[in-house]
CSV table of C-alpha atoms in Angstrom, one decimal:
chain,number,residue,atom,x,y,z
A,50,UNK,CA,22.5,-6.9,1.3
A,51,UNK,CA,23.0,-4.5,4.2
A,52,UNK,CA,26.5,-5.6,5.2
A,53,UNK,CA,28.4,-2.6,6.7
A,54,UNK,CA,25.3,-0.4,6.8
A,55,UNK,CA,24.3,1.5,9.9
A,56,UNK,CA,20.5,1.3,10.4
A,57,UNK,CA,18.7,3.3,13.1
A,58,UNK,CA,15.3,2.1,14.3
A,59,UNK,CA,13.1,4.5,16.1
A,60,UNK,CA,10.4,2.6,18.0
A,61,UNK,CA,7.4,4.6,19.3
A,62,UNK,CA,4.4,3.8,21.6
A,63,UNK,CA,2.1,1.8,19.4
A,64,UNK,CA,0.8,-1.7,20.0
A,65,UNK,CA,2.7,-2.9,16.9
A,66,UNK,CA,6.0,-2.1,18.6
A,67,UNK,CA,6.3,-5.8,19.3
A,68,UNK,CA,6.9,-6.4,15.5
A,69,UNK,CA,10.1,-4.4,15.7
A,70,UNK,CA,11.9,-7.2,17.4
A,71,UNK,CA,11.6,-9.3,14.2
A,72,UNK,CA,12.6,-6.3,12.1
A,73,UNK,CA,15.8,-5.8,14.2
A,74,UNK,CA,16.6,-9.5,14.0
A,75,UNK,CA,16.1,-9.6,10.2
A,76,UNK,CA,18.3,-6.5,9.7
A,77,UNK,CA,21.1,-8.1,11.7
A,78,UNK,CA,20.8,-11.2,9.6
A,79,UNK,CA,21.2,-8.9,6.5
A,80,UNK,CA,24.6,-7.8,8.0
A,81,UNK,CA,23.5,-4.4,9.2
A,82,UNK,CA,24.8,-2.7,12.4
A,83,UNK,CA,21.4,-1.9,14.0
A,84,UNK,CA,20.9,0.7,16.6
A,85,UNK,CA,17.6,1.4,18.4
A,86,UNK,CA,16.1,4.4,20.1
A,87,UNK,CA,12.7,4.3,21.8
A,88,UNK,CA,10.2,6.6,23.3
A,89,UNK,CA,9.2,5.9,26.9
A,90,UNK,CA,5.8,4.8,25.8
A,91,UNK,CA,7.3,2.3,23.4
A,92,UNK,CA,9.1,0.7,26.4
A,93,UNK,CA,5.7,-0.1,27.8
A,94,UNK,CA,5.0,-2.5,24.9
A,95,UNK,CA,8.5,-4.0,24.4
A,96,UNK,CA,11.7,-3.7,26.6
A,97,UNK,CA,14.9,-2.0,25.6
A,98,UNK,CA,16.7,-5.2,26.8
A,99,UNK,CA,15.0,-7.1,24.0
A,100,UNK,CA,16.6,-4.9,21.4
A,101,UNK,CA,19.9,-4.9,23.1
A,102,UNK,CA,20.1,-8.7,23.0
A,103,UNK,CA,19.1,-8.7,19.3
A,104,UNK,CA,21.4,-5.9,18.1
A,105,UNK,CA,24.3,-6.2,20.6
A,106,UNK,CA,24.1,-2.4,20.9
A,107,UNK,CA,23.0,-0.1,23.7
A,108,UNK,CA,19.4,1.1,23.3
A,109,UNK,CA,18.5,4.6,24.3
A,110,UNK,CA,15.2,5.7,25.7
A,111,UNK,CA,15.8,8.9,27.7
A,112,UNK,CA,17.8,11.8,26.2
A,113,UNK,CA,19.0,12.6,29.7
A,114,UNK,CA,20.2,9.1,30.4
A,115,UNK,CA,22.8,8.8,27.7
A,116,UNK,CA,25.5,8.3,30.3
A,117,UNK,CA,28.5,9.5,28.2
A,118,UNK,CA,31.5,11.5,29.0
A,119,UNK,CA,32.2,12.0,25.3
A,120,UNK,CA,30.7,15.3,24.5
A,121,UNK,CA,31.7,15.2,20.9
A,122,UNK,CA,29.9,11.9,20.1
A,123,UNK,CA,26.7,12.5,22.0
A,124,UNK,CA,24.4,9.6,21.1
A,125,UNK,CA,21.3,11.5,20.0
A,126,UNK,CA,23.6,13.3,17.5
A,127,UNK,CA,26.0,10.6,16.5
A,128,UNK,CA,23.4,7.9,16.0
A,129,UNK,CA,21.5,10.2,13.6
A,130,UNK,CA,24.4,11.5,11.7
A,131,UNK,CA,26.1,8.1,11.3
A,132,UNK,CA,23.0,6.2,10.0
A,133,UNK,CA,22.7,5.1,6.4
A,134,UNK,CA,18.9,4.8,6.9
A,135,UNK,CA,16.4,5.6,9.6
A,136,UNK,CA,13.1,3.7,10.1
A,137,UNK,CA,10.5,5.1,12.5
A,138,UNK,CA,8.1,2.3,13.1
A,139,UNK,CA,5.4,2.1,14.4
A,140,UNK,CA,5.1,5.8,13.8
A,141,UNK,CA,2.3,7.2,16.0
A,142,UNK,CA,0.3,10.3,15.2
A,143,UNK,CA,2.1,12.0,18.1
A,144,UNK,CA,5.6,11.3,16.7
A,145,UNK,CA,4.6,12.1,13.1
A,146,UNK,CA,3.3,15.5,14.3
A,147,UNK,CA,6.4,16.2,16.3
A,148,UNK,CA,8.8,15.3,13.4
A,149,UNK,CA,6.7,17.3,10.9
A,150,UNK,CA,6.9,20.4,13.0
A,151,UNK,CA,10.5,20.1,14.2
A,152,UNK,CA,9.7,19.2,17.8
A,153,UNK,CA,12.4,17.2,19.5
A,154,UNK,CA,11.5,16.3,23.1
A,155,UNK,CA,12.3,12.5,23.3
A,156,UNK,CA,15.0,10.2,22.1
A,157,UNK,CA,13.4,9.3,18.8
A,158,UNK,CA,12.5,12.8,17.6
A,159,UNK,CA,15.8,14.2,18.9
A,160,UNK,CA,17.9,11.6,17.1
A,161,UNK,CA,15.9,12.0,13.8
A,162,UNK,CA,16.5,15.8,13.4
A,163,UNK,CA,20.3,15.6,12.7
A,164,UNK,CA,20.0,12.6,10.4
A,165,UNK,CA,21.2,13.2,6.8
A,166,UNK,CA,20.1,9.9,5.2
A,167,UNK,CA,16.9,8.3,3.9
A,168,UNK,CA,14.3,8.5,6.7
A,169,UNK,CA,11.4,6.0,6.5
A,170,UNK,CA,8.2,6.7,8.4
A,171,UNK,CA,5.7,3.8,8.9
A,172,UNK,CA,2.4,5.2,10.3
A,173,UNK,CA,0.5,2.8,12.5
A,174,UNK,CA,-2.7,3.8,14.3
A,175,UNK,CA,-6.5,3.6,14.4
A,176,UNK,CA,-8.0,4.1,10.9
A,177,UNK,CA,-9.9,7.3,12.0
A,178,UNK,CA,-6.8,8.7,13.6
A,179,UNK,CA,-4.9,8.1,10.4
A,180,UNK,CA,-7.7,9.7,8.3
A,181,UNK,CA,-7.8,12.8,10.5
A,182,UNK,CA,-6.9,15.8,8.3
A,183,UNK,CA,-4.4,17.0,10.8
A,184,UNK,CA,-2.5,13.7,10.7
A,185,UNK,CA,-2.8,13.6,6.9
A,186,UNK,CA,-1.5,17.1,6.6
A,187,UNK,CA,1.5,16.2,8.8
A,188,UNK,CA,2.2,13.1,6.6
A,189,UNK,CA,2.1,15.2,3.4
A,190,UNK,CA,4.4,17.8,5.1
A,191,UNK,CA,6.9,15.1,5.8
A,192,UNK,CA,6.7,13.9,2.2
A,193,UNK,CA,7.4,17.4,1.0
A,194,UNK,CA,10.5,17.5,3.1
A,195,UNK,CA,11.8,14.3,1.5
A,196,UNK,CA,10.7,11.7,4.2
A,197,UNK,CA,9.6,8.4,2.8
A,198,UNK,CA,6.2,7.1,3.9
A,199,UNK,CA,5.7,3.4,4.2
A,200,UNK,CA,2.0,2.9,3.5
A,201,UNK,CA,0.2,1.1,6.3
A,202,UNK,CA,-1.8,-2.1,5.5
A,203,UNK,CA,-5.5,-2.6,5.6
A,204,UNK,CA,-7.0,-5.1,8.0
A,205,UNK,CA,-8.3,-5.8,11.5
A,206,UNK,CA,-6.7,-3.3,13.9
A,207,UNK,CA,-5.8,-3.9,17.5
A,208,UNK,CA,-8.5,-1.3,18.6
A,209,UNK,CA,-11.2,-3.5,17.1
A,210,UNK,CA,-11.8,-1.5,14.0
A,211,UNK,CA,-11.2,-2.7,10.4
A,212,UNK,CA,-9.4,-0.4,7.9
A,213,UNK,CA,-6.1,1.1,7.0
A,214,UNK,CA,-3.6,1.5,9.8
A,215,UNK,CA,-1.8,-1.8,10.4
A,216,UNK,CA,2.0,-1.8,10.5
A,217,UNK,CA,3.3,-3.9,7.5
A,218,UNK,CA,4.9,-7.2,8.3
A,219,UNK,CA,8.6,-7.2,9.3
A,220,UNK,CA,9.8,-8.6,6.0
A,221,UNK,CA,8.1,-5.7,4.2
A,222,UNK,CA,9.7,-3.1,6.5
A,223,UNK,CA,13.1,-4.7,6.0
A,224,UNK,CA,12.6,-4.6,2.2
A,225,UNK,CA,11.9,-0.9,2.4
A,226,UNK,CA,15.2,-0.4,4.3
A,227,UNK,CA,17.1,-2.5,1.8
A,228,UNK,CA,15.6,-0.5,-1.1
A,229,UNK,CA,16.6,2.8,0.6
A,230,UNK,CA,20.1,1.9,1.9
A,231,UNK,CA,21.6,-1.2,0.2
A,232,UNK,CA,22.9,0.3,-3.0
A,233,UNK,CA,24.6,3.4,-4.3
A,234,UNK,CA,22.2,5.4,-6.4
A,235,UNK,CA,24.3,5.4,-9.5
A,236,UNK,CA,21.2,5.0,-11.8
A,237,UNK,CA,19.4,8.1,-10.5
A,238,UNK,CA,17.9,10.0,-13.4
A,239,UNK,CA,17.8,6.9,-15.6
A,240,UNK,CA,14.6,5.2,-16.9
A,241,UNK,CA,14.8,1.4,-17.0
A,242,UNK,CA,12.3,-0.8,-18.7
A,243,UNK,CA,12.2,-4.5,-17.9
A,244,UNK,CA,10.0,-7.4,-18.9
A,245,UNK,CA,9.6,-10.6,-16.9
A,246,UNK,CA,7.7,-13.8,-16.6
A,247,UNK,CA,5.9,-16.0,-19.1
A,248,UNK,CA,3.1,-15.2,-21.5
A,249,UNK,CA,-0.1,-17.1,-21.9
A,250,UNK,CA,-1.7,-17.8,-25.3
A,251,UNK,CA,-5.3,-19.0,-25.1
A,252,UNK,CA,-6.6,-22.0,-27.0
A,253,UNK,CA,-10.1,-21.5,-25.5
A,254,UNK,CA,-11.6,-20.1,-22.3
A,255,UNK,CA,-10.1,-23.0,-20.3
A,256,UNK,CA,-6.6,-23.8,-21.8
A,257,UNK,CA,-3.6,-21.8,-22.8
A,258,UNK,CA,0.0,-22.4,-24.1
A,259,UNK,CA,2.7,-21.1,-21.7
A,260,UNK,CA,6.2,-22.0,-20.4
A,261,UNK,CA,7.9,-22.6,-17.0
A,262,UNK,CA,9.2,-19.1,-16.4
A,263,UNK,CA,8.7,-17.8,-12.9
A,264,UNK,CA,9.7,-14.2,-13.6
A,265,UNK,CA,12.3,-14.2,-10.8
A,266,UNK,CA,15.2,-13.0,-13.0
A,267,UNK,CA,13.3,-10.0,-14.4
A,268,UNK,CA,11.9,-9.1,-11.1
A,269,UNK,CA,15.4,-9.2,-9.6
A,270,UNK,CA,16.6,-6.8,-12.4
A,271,UNK,CA,13.7,-4.4,-11.7
A,272,UNK,CA,14.2,-4.6,-8.0
A,273,UNK,CA,18.0,-3.9,-8.1
A,274,UNK,CA,17.6,-1.1,-10.7
A,275,UNK,CA,15.1,0.6,-8.4
A,276,UNK,CA,17.5,0.2,-5.4
A,277,UNK,CA,20.2,1.9,-7.5
A,278,UNK,CA,18.0,4.9,-8.0
A,279,UNK,CA,16.4,4.3,-11.5
A,280,UNK,CA,12.8,5.0,-12.4
A,281,UNK,CA,11.7,1.5,-13.3
A,282,UNK,CA,8.8,0.1,-15.3
A,283,UNK,CA,8.3,-3.6,-15.2
A,284,UNK,CA,6.1,-5.3,-17.8
A,285,UNK,CA,5.1,-8.6,-16.2
A,286,UNK,CA,3.5,-11.7,-17.5
A,287,UNK,CA,1.5,-13.8,-15.0
A,288,UNK,CA,3.6,-14.6,-12.0
A,289,UNK,CA,3.1,-15.1,-8.2
A,290,UNK,CA,5.7,-12.5,-7.3
A,291,UNK,CA,5.1,-9.4,-5.3
A,292,UNK,CA,5.8,-6.1,-7.0
A,293,UNK,CA,9.2,-4.7,-6.1
A,294,UNK,CA,9.3,-1.5,-4.1
A,295,UNK,CA,9.5,1.6,-6.1
A,296,UNK,CA,8.7,-0.1,-9.4
A,297,UNK,CA,5.7,0.7,-11.7
A,298,UNK,CA,4.3,-2.7,-12.8
A,299,UNK,CA,2.3,-3.2,-16.0
A,300,UNK,CA,0.6,-6.6,-15.9
A,301,UNK,CA,0.0,-8.3,-19.2
A,302,UNK,CA,-1.0,-11.8,-20.3
A,303,UNK,CA,-0.3,-12.4,-24.0
A,304,UNK,CA,2.7,-11.9,-26.2
A,305,UNK,CA,0.8,-9.3,-28.1
A,306,UNK,CA,0.0,-7.3,-24.9
A,307,UNK,CA,3.7,-7.5,-23.9
A,308,UNK,CA,4.8,-6.3,-27.3
A,309,UNK,CA,2.5,-3.3,-27.1
A,310,UNK,CA,3.5,-2.4,-23.5
A,311,UNK,CA,7.2,-2.7,-24.3
A,312,UNK,CA,7.2,-0.8,-27.5
A,313,UNK,CA,5.0,2.0,-26.1
A,314,UNK,CA,7.3,2.4,-23.0
A,315,UNK,CA,10.6,2.0,-24.9
A,316,UNK,CA,10.6,5.5,-26.3
A,317,UNK,CA,11.5,7.2,-23.0
A,318,UNK,CA,13.7,4.4,-21.6
A,319,UNK,CA,17.5,4.7,-21.3
A,320,UNK,CA,18.0,1.0,-20.5
A,321,UNK,CA,15.8,-1.9,-21.6
A,322,UNK,CA,16.3,-5.4,-20.2
A,323,UNK,CA,14.3,-8.2,-21.8
A,324,UNK,CA,14.2,-11.2,-19.5
A,325,UNK,CA,10.7,-12.4,-20.2
A,326,UNK,CA,10.0,-15.8,-21.7
A,327,UNK,CA,7.7,-14.6,-24.5
A,328,UNK,CA,5.8,-17.2,-26.5
A,329,UNK,CA,7.2,-17.6,-30.0
A,330,UNK,CA,3.9,-18.9,-31.3
A,331,UNK,CA,0.2,-18.3,-30.5
A,332,UNK,CA,-2.9,-20.2,-31.7
A,333,UNK,CA,-4.2,-18.9,-35.1
A,334,UNK,CA,-7.7,-19.1,-33.6
A,335,UNK,CA,-8.9,-18.9,-30.0
A,336,UNK,CA,-12.1,-20.9,-29.6
A,337,UNK,CA,-15.1,-19.1,-28.0
A,338,UNK,CA,-16.1,-22.2,-26.1
A,339,UNK,CA,-14.2,-25.1,-24.5
A,340,UNK,CA,-12.8,-27.5,-27.1
A,341,UNK,CA,-14.2,-30.9,-26.5
A,342,UNK,CA,-12.1,-34.0,-26.8
A,343,UNK,CA,-13.2,-36.7,-29.3
A,344,UNK,CA,-12.6,-40.4,-28.4
A,345,UNK,CA,-9.8,-41.9,-30.4
A,346,UNK,CA,-8.8,-38.7,-32.1
A,347,UNK,CA,-5.8,-36.5,-31.7
A,348,UNK,CA,-5.7,-32.8,-31.9
A,349,UNK,CA,-3.8,-30.4,-34.1
A,350,UNK,CA,-3.4,-26.8,-33.1
A,351,UNK,CA,-2.5,-24.4,-35.9
A,352,UNK,CA,0.0,-21.8,-34.6
A,353,UNK,CA,1.3,-18.5,-36.0
A,354,UNK,CA,4.4,-16.5,-35.0
A,355,UNK,CA,4.2,-13.8,-32.5
A,356,UNK,CA,5.9,-10.5,-32.9
A,357,UNK,CA,9.6,-10.5,-32.1
A,358,UNK,CA,9.8,-7.9,-29.3
A,359,UNK,CA,13.6,-7.7,-29.0
A,360,UNK,CA,14.1,-7.4,-32.7
A,361,UNK,CA,11.4,-4.7,-32.9
A,362,UNK,CA,13.0,-2.7,-30.1
A,363,UNK,CA,16.4,-3.1,-31.8
A,364,UNK,CA,15.0,-1.6,-35.0
A,365,UNK,CA,13.7,1.5,-33.3
A,366,UNK,CA,16.5,1.9,-30.8
A,367,UNK,CA,17.3,5.5,-30.1
A,368,UNK,CA,20.8,7.0,-29.7
A,369,UNK,CA,22.5,6.1,-26.4
A,370,UNK,CA,19.8,3.6,-25.5
A,371,UNK,CA,21.1,0.3,-24.1
A,372,UNK,CA,19.2,-2.9,-24.9
A,373,UNK,CA,19.9,-6.2,-23.1
A,374,UNK,CA,18.3,-9.5,-24.2
A,375,UNK,CA,18.3,-12.9,-22.6
A,376,UNK,CA,19.1,-16.1,-24.4
A,377,UNK,CA,17.8,-19.4,-22.8
A,378,UNK,CA,19.4,-22.3,-24.7
A,379,UNK,CA,19.7,-26.0,-24.4
A,380,UNK,CA,22.6,-26.4,-26.9
A,381,UNK,CA,25.2,-24.2,-28.6
A,382,UNK,CA,24.8,-21.6,-25.9
A,383,UNK,CA,27.5,-19.1,-26.9
A,384,UNK,CA,27.1,-19.5,-30.7
A,385,UNK,CA,23.3,-19.0,-30.6
A,386,UNK,CA,23.6,-16.1,-28.2
A,387,UNK,CA,26.2,-14.3,-30.4
A,388,UNK,CA,23.9,-14.7,-33.4
A,389,UNK,CA,21.0,-13.2,-31.3
A,390,UNK,CA,23.2,-10.2,-30.3
A,391,UNK,CA,23.8,-9.3,-33.9
A,392,UNK,CA,20.5,-10.1,-35.4
A,393,UNK,CA,18.5,-8.2,-32.8
A,394,UNK,CA,20.7,-5.2,-32.7
A,395,UNK,CA,21.2,-5.6,-28.9
A,396,UNK,CA,24.0,-4.2,-26.9
A,397,UNK,CA,24.3,-7.3,-24.6
A,398,UNK,CA,22.9,-10.8,-24.4
A,399,UNK,CA,22.7,-12.7,-21.1
A,400,UNK,CA,23.0,-16.3,-22.0
A,401,UNK,CA,22.1,-19.2,-19.8
A,402,UNK,CA,21.4,-22.9,-20.2
A,403,UNK,CA,18.5,-24.9,-18.8
A,404,UNK,CA,20.9,-27.9,-18.6
A,405,UNK,CA,23.2,-26.2,-16.1
A,406,UNK,CA,22.4,-27.0,-12.5
A,407,UNK,CA,21.5,-23.9,-10.5
A,408,UNK,CA,20.3,-22.0,-13.6
A,409,UNK,CA,16.8,-21.9,-15.1
A,410,UNK,CA,13.3,-20.7,-14.5
A,411,UNK,CA,12.0,-21.7,-11.0
A,412,UNK,CA,15.2,-21.5,-8.9
A,413,UNK,CA,16.5,-18.4,-7.0
A,414,UNK,CA,20.0,-18.7,-8.6
A,415,UNK,CA,21.4,-18.4,-12.1
A,416,UNK,CA,24.6,-18.9,-14.1
A,417,UNK,CA,24.8,-16.2,-16.8
A,418,UNK,CA,27.4,-15.4,-19.5
A,419,UNK,CA,27.2,-11.7,-20.5
A,420,UNK,CA,28.1,-11.3,-24.2
A,421,UNK,CA,28.7,-7.9,-25.8
A,422,UNK,CA,30.1,-7.0,-29.2
A,423,UNK,CA,33.6,-6.6,-27.7
A,424,UNK,CA,33.8,-9.1,-24.8
A,425,UNK,CA,32.3,-12.0,-22.9
A,426,UNK,CA,32.1,-12.6,-19.1
A,427,UNK,CA,30.9,-15.8,-17.5
A,428,UNK,CA,29.5,-15.3,-14.1
A,429,UNK,CA,29.7,-18.0,-11.4
A,430,UNK,CA,26.6,-19.5,-9.7
A,431,UNK,CA,25.0,-16.7,-7.7
A,432,UNK,CA,21.6,-15.4,-6.6
A,433,UNK,CA,19.4,-13.8,-9.2
A,434,UNK,CA,19.7,-10.5,-7.3
A,435,UNK,CA,23.5,-10.7,-7.5
A,436,UNK,CA,23.2,-11.5,-11.2
A,437,UNK,CA,21.0,-8.5,-11.7
A,438,UNK,CA,23.6,-6.3,-10.0
A,439,UNK,CA,26.3,-7.6,-12.3
A,440,UNK,CA,24.1,-7.0,-15.4
A,441,UNK,CA,23.5,-3.4,-14.4
A,442,UNK,CA,27.2,-2.9,-13.6
A,443,UNK,CA,28.0,-4.0,-17.1
A,444,UNK,CA,25.2,-1.7,-18.5
A,445,UNK,CA,26.7,1.2,-16.7
A,446,UNK,CA,30.1,0.5,-18.2
A,447,UNK,CA,28.6,0.5,-21.7
A,448,UNK,CA,27.0,3.9,-21.3
């Protein structure tokens, strides 16, 4: 997702500097052109040569060792000004203090100052150092200036203490870079409401009725919308998926809870994408105790209809609000989806079939046909993140 993007890594002298080799490698695999600058203390934990091999670019440690005859493209200026995103990790208390107060006396701090792109700061240090009010004041100062702070993890620290201060895992750091730099922010100022995953309708304290939805499609829509600058609220049924960066997640269990969350959050939303697999029926009665089986007897479960969330949102749709629904079918895909588009007062239906290989609940890919009142576009097999991008492209064209 970072193909053609220039990513600058600033590595400072913390024990977690070794993790940055994996970060650099993962960014390269994402298609990024990765450049690395280091403090001299960082080079005591990991060598510049390691990053040079991984990135295929020269690594700079000493401002006075730039070795260039090009006085127009001086590295500590050109690297900062050409970057699409800067990640300082691990960010020590020393470097955080320097950047917060405009001090530029090493290759990292000197290169950050001229940067005009998103700058991510990932603090990593002893828990008591992190909690020091001076350090906290410097972090808050950076946030006021628009720097993005990547929250450190809790856990056992290299110094032997337990608490907050661990550098997040490389995959998490890379996801923060992707969030900041991968997409144009064409949805800035828009509020997007998404639902995802299954619902669970309890029969008794032990059993419930549900479906096979993994939530992957809805989470992809929420993730990509946030990457494109939207303020995103995700109403999620039970899933095993991590919350996307920059997304406000509301966890629900039942169809009734999802209905209430979607309706209450719909009023301020510009775009609503309903990708959840909401139960159509729920038990008329939920037993207080476990229902015991009886030898030789079957079991009947009286069910009642749940509220139709998409239809309800269509009935209260405000002017200029875009509503997108999903239609999972096993037969008459286009016909059934067109009927749903009209009956629910939606602006677009994303139709897919469980019988199509590569589409469906548990997989990472999908095949979707986007149906509006005026046209229809069938997308080829692609990742759910790519499908999410196409859906949002279509939504932007409808505005």
